[in-house]
Amino acid sequence: MNEVKTPILEMQGITKRFPGVLANDHVDLELYPGEVLALLGENGAGKSTLMNVLVGLYRPDEGEIYVRGKRAEIHSPKDAAALGIGMVHQNFMLVKTMTVAENIILGMSDLPFVPSMETVGKRITEISKRYNLQVDPNAYIWQLSVGEQQRVEILKLVYRGAEILILDEPTAVLTPQESHELAGVLKVMTDEGKSAIFITHKMEEVMEFSDWVRVLQHGKLVAVRRTQDTSPQELARLMVGREVLFRLDKAACTPTETILELQDVHADDDKGLPALRGLSLTIHGGEIVGIAGVAGNGQRQLSEVVTGLRRVTGGQVFIRRKDMTNQNPLSVIKAGVSHIPADRIGMGAVGNMAVSENLVMKGYREAPIVINGVLRPNRILEFAHKMIEMFRIATPTPQTRIKFLSGGNIQKAILAREIDACDGLLVAVYPSRGLDVGATESVRRMLLAQREEGMGVLLISEDLEELLTIADRIAVMFEGQIMGVVASDDADVETLGLMMAGVKREDLAVEIEDAVSTSTASS
Ligand SMILES: Nc1ncnc2c1ncn2[C@@H]1O[C@H](COP(=O)(O)OP(=O)(O)OP(=O)(O)O)[C@@H](O)[C@H]1O
Ligand SMILES: [Mg+2]
C-alpha cells in the first residue's frame, strides 16, 4: 500500500460561527476514494455543523472545499448532490405518508421525464440487492422500523448517484445486529470506490467501520489517525482531553421495598397489535433492573405503560403497592415516576423554549420555583445554572432556545431534568444513546447514584455491556414477554443473547442462581 492516493474531498480551514459559539475553528478534512473516515468528538464538538457546511446547509465564515481536486461552491444540498455528496441526517427527513419509492424520487427535479413508478421500483430493487439494503419500495414510511427508514435514506442517496456518503450517527438508533449489517453495506460501497464520512460515539464501531479517524474538540481538529494505528482508549482520551475509565465502581445492591410491580400486563402497539403479552416484573428501591432485548419486542410499550402513556388491556400496574393501572401520566409523575423517553427530541423537549425553561418543566409546580403560586424567574435561572454545571450541558446561555443545542446536549438537558425530579422510580429508555463517552460515563454514574439514594431504576438498553455494568438484575424481553431474569453478576453476553432470541431461561442448559426467586423472596 505505497501508492499515493489523491483525496476525493478536501475541506480546508473551515470556520463556522453561531451567536456565542465557534462551532468550527479552521478545520481541515481529507477523504480518500474507497475509504471511510470516522469523525469523532464530544457532544457539541462541531461534527454535525462541519457536515452541514459540506452539504450546503450552512455557509462557512471561512475556508474552502475541493471535490476531485476542483474548488467547489456548495450553496445547497442540491449543489452537493450534483457533486455526488449526500447526507443521512441525525434526525431523518422522510415523508411518513409517502411510500419508499415516492420518497426516493421526491425532489429530483433534474429527471428528463417523469419515470413510471414501475421503473423506479425496479431500480430500487436492483440497488437493494446489490447493497443488501432490503426494503419494499411500495411500503409506506410510517410502516417501517427506524432501521428500515435508515435503509431508505441510504438507498435514496445511492439512487441519486452519491459517491460521498455522510452518515451522522447512523447507528445511534440501530440494534447491534443492524449496525453490523450497515458495516456490510459500507464495505460493498467502498469496494466500488465510494467513500463515506461516519459520525459515531461508539469506539468499537470506529475500529470496525473506518480507515481514518479525525477528532474534533471544541470546534478544533485535534488529531488525525489511521484506524489501524490507534485504540479505543487513545481515541476516548483525544476526544475528552483526559483518561476515560471504562469501568465503574458499584456498591453492593441493597434492595428495599417494592417500588414497581407489573402483574400479567397486556397492551397493544399503535397499530392495535399485541405488544405486551402477559408481562410480570418487580423492581425494588435501591436496585437497577435492566431490560435487554432486540428493539421492537415491546420495550417501548413497557416504558409507556409504566409512565401512564399507554393503556393496558389486561393486568395491573402497582407503584409503591398502590394500584396505578391506567392512571394518567400526571398522576404517575405525582407518584414519583420520572421518564427519560427514547424519542427525546419529539417527546422530551420543547425546541422553541429556553434551555432553562425546559429544565424546570417538571419542577415548576413546587417551591422554590413557585412560591405562593408565583413563578420565580431568578429561581429558575439559579436552578438552570446548577443543572447546566452538574450535567455539563454545553449551551451559550441558559436562555438559549434548546433547539440550537447539539443533539447530545439536548439529551443531557432532558436527562438532567428527569434524574433530578425522580422520587421513587426512574424509567430510563436508552439513556446513553447519542451521548459521547464522557457523558455516557456520567449518566451511568448518575443512575448508580439514584440507586444509592434508594430509587428504583428501570433501565431499557440495547447495550449489553451497559446492562452488565450497571444493572443489578437483567430481564430479557422477547415478543412482549419476559424470557427470564438473571442477576447481572451471573449473566454473560452469550446467555443473554440466546434469551434475546426467544429461548426461555428455564430451557437453557446453564446453571444460574435463581435471581427471580431470591429477589421476590426479599420483597
Ligand atoms: N443552528 C444553530 N444555531 C446556533 N448554534 C448552533 C446551531 N447549530 C449548532 N450550534 C452550536 O454549535 C456547536 C456544535 O454543534 P454540533 O451540532 O455541530 O455538535 P456535534 O459535534 O454534532 O454534537 P452531538 O454529538 O451532540 O451531535 C454547539 O455548541 C451547538 O450548540
Ligand atoms: Mg451532531
mmCIF file of N, CA, C and O in Angstrom, residues 38 70 74 94 134 166 278 321 337 377 412 414 450 464 488:
data_model
loop_
_atom_site.group_PDB
_atom_site.id
_atom_site.type_symbol
_atom_site.label_atom_id
_atom_site.label_comp_id
_atom_site.label_asym_id
_atom_site.label_seq_id
_atom_site.Cartn_x
_atom_site.Cartn_y
_atom_site.Cartn_z
ATOM 1 N N ALA A 38 -13.914 8.235 9.996
ATOM 2 C CA ALA A 38 -14.747 8.416 11.184
ATOM 3 C C ALA A 38 -14.478 9.807 11.752
ATOM 4 O O ALA A 38 -13.325 10.221 11.882
ATOM 5 N N LYS A 70 -11.070 19.994 -7.533
ATOM 6 C CA LYS A 70 -11.583 21.289 -8.009
ATOM 7 C C LYS A 70 -12.281 22.039 -6.893
ATOM 8 O O LYS A 70 -13.041 21.469 -6.118
ATOM 9 N N ILE A 74 -20.547 25.226 -2.666
ATOM 10 C CA ILE A 74 -21.735 24.440 -2.324
ATOM 11 C C ILE A 74 -22.703 25.317 -1.528
ATOM 12 O O ILE A 74 -22.462 25.649 -0.379
ATOM 13 N N LEU A 94 -37.616 11.869 6.160
ATOM 14 C CA LEU A 94 -38.506 11.226 5.189
ATOM 15 C C LEU A 94 -39.939 11.691 5.395
ATOM 16 O O LEU A 94 -40.321 12.096 6.489
ATOM 17 N N GLN A 134 -32.370 -4.330 2.165
ATOM 18 C CA GLN A 134 -33.709 -4.772 1.829
ATOM 19 C C GLN A 134 -34.824 -3.872 2.354
ATOM 20 O O GLN A 134 -34.926 -3.640 3.549
ATOM 21 N N ILE A 166 -22.387 10.807 3.732
ATOM 22 C CA ILE A 166 -22.160 11.297 5.082
ATOM 23 C C ILE A 166 -23.226 10.685 5.966
ATOM 24 O O ILE A 166 -24.418 10.819 5.702
ATOM 25 N N GLY A 278 -48.742 -10.519 28.673
ATOM 26 C CA GLY A 278 -48.657 -11.209 29.949
ATOM 27 C C GLY A 278 -47.322 -11.007 30.631
ATOM 28 O O GLY A 278 -46.617 -11.952 30.960
ATOM 29 N N ARG A 321 -46.973 -0.198 45.801
ATOM 30 C CA ARG A 321 -48.113 -1.027 46.221
ATOM 31 C C ARG A 321 -49.467 -0.369 45.965
ATOM 32 O O ARG A 321 -50.509 -0.910 46.332
ATOM 33 N N VAL A 337 -42.682 9.062 39.617
ATOM 34 C CA VAL A 337 -42.056 8.391 38.482
ATOM 35 C C VAL A 337 -41.484 9.409 37.492
ATOM 36 O O VAL A 337 -42.161 10.357 37.106
ATOM 37 N N PRO A 377 -38.598 33.794 38.376
ATOM 38 C CA PRO A 377 -37.628 33.698 37.282
ATOM 39 C C PRO A 377 -36.192 33.545 37.786
ATOM 40 O O PRO A 377 -35.409 32.799 37.205
ATOM 41 N N LYS A 412 -28.785 15.678 27.187
ATOM 42 C CA LYS A 412 -28.274 15.864 28.541
ATOM 43 C C LYS A 412 -29.249 16.699 29.362
ATOM 44 O O LYS A 412 -29.453 16.450 30.544
ATOM 45 N N ILE A 414 -32.515 16.894 29.085
ATOM 46 C CA ILE A 414 -33.678 16.104 29.492
ATOM 47 C C ILE A 414 -33.307 15.121 30.596
ATOM 48 O O ILE A 414 -34.046 14.946 31.571
ATOM 49 N N GLN A 450 -28.655 7.413 41.859
ATOM 50 C CA GLN A 450 -30.089 7.317 42.151
ATOM 51 C C GLN A 450 -30.378 6.043 42.933
ATOM 52 O O GLN A 450 -31.137 6.023 43.887
ATOM 53 N N LEU A 464 -25.590 -4.411 25.819
ATOM 54 C CA LEU A 464 -25.443 -5.434 26.856
ATOM 55 C C LEU A 464 -24.329 -5.083 27.834
ATOM 56 O O LEU A 464 -24.426 -5.352 29.024
ATOM 57 N N SER A 488 -27.058 -9.778 37.297
ATOM 58 C CA SER A 488 -26.056 -9.445 36.278
ATOM 59 C C SER A 488 -24.682 -10.009 36.623
ATOM 60 O O SER A 488 -23.881 -10.245 35.734
#
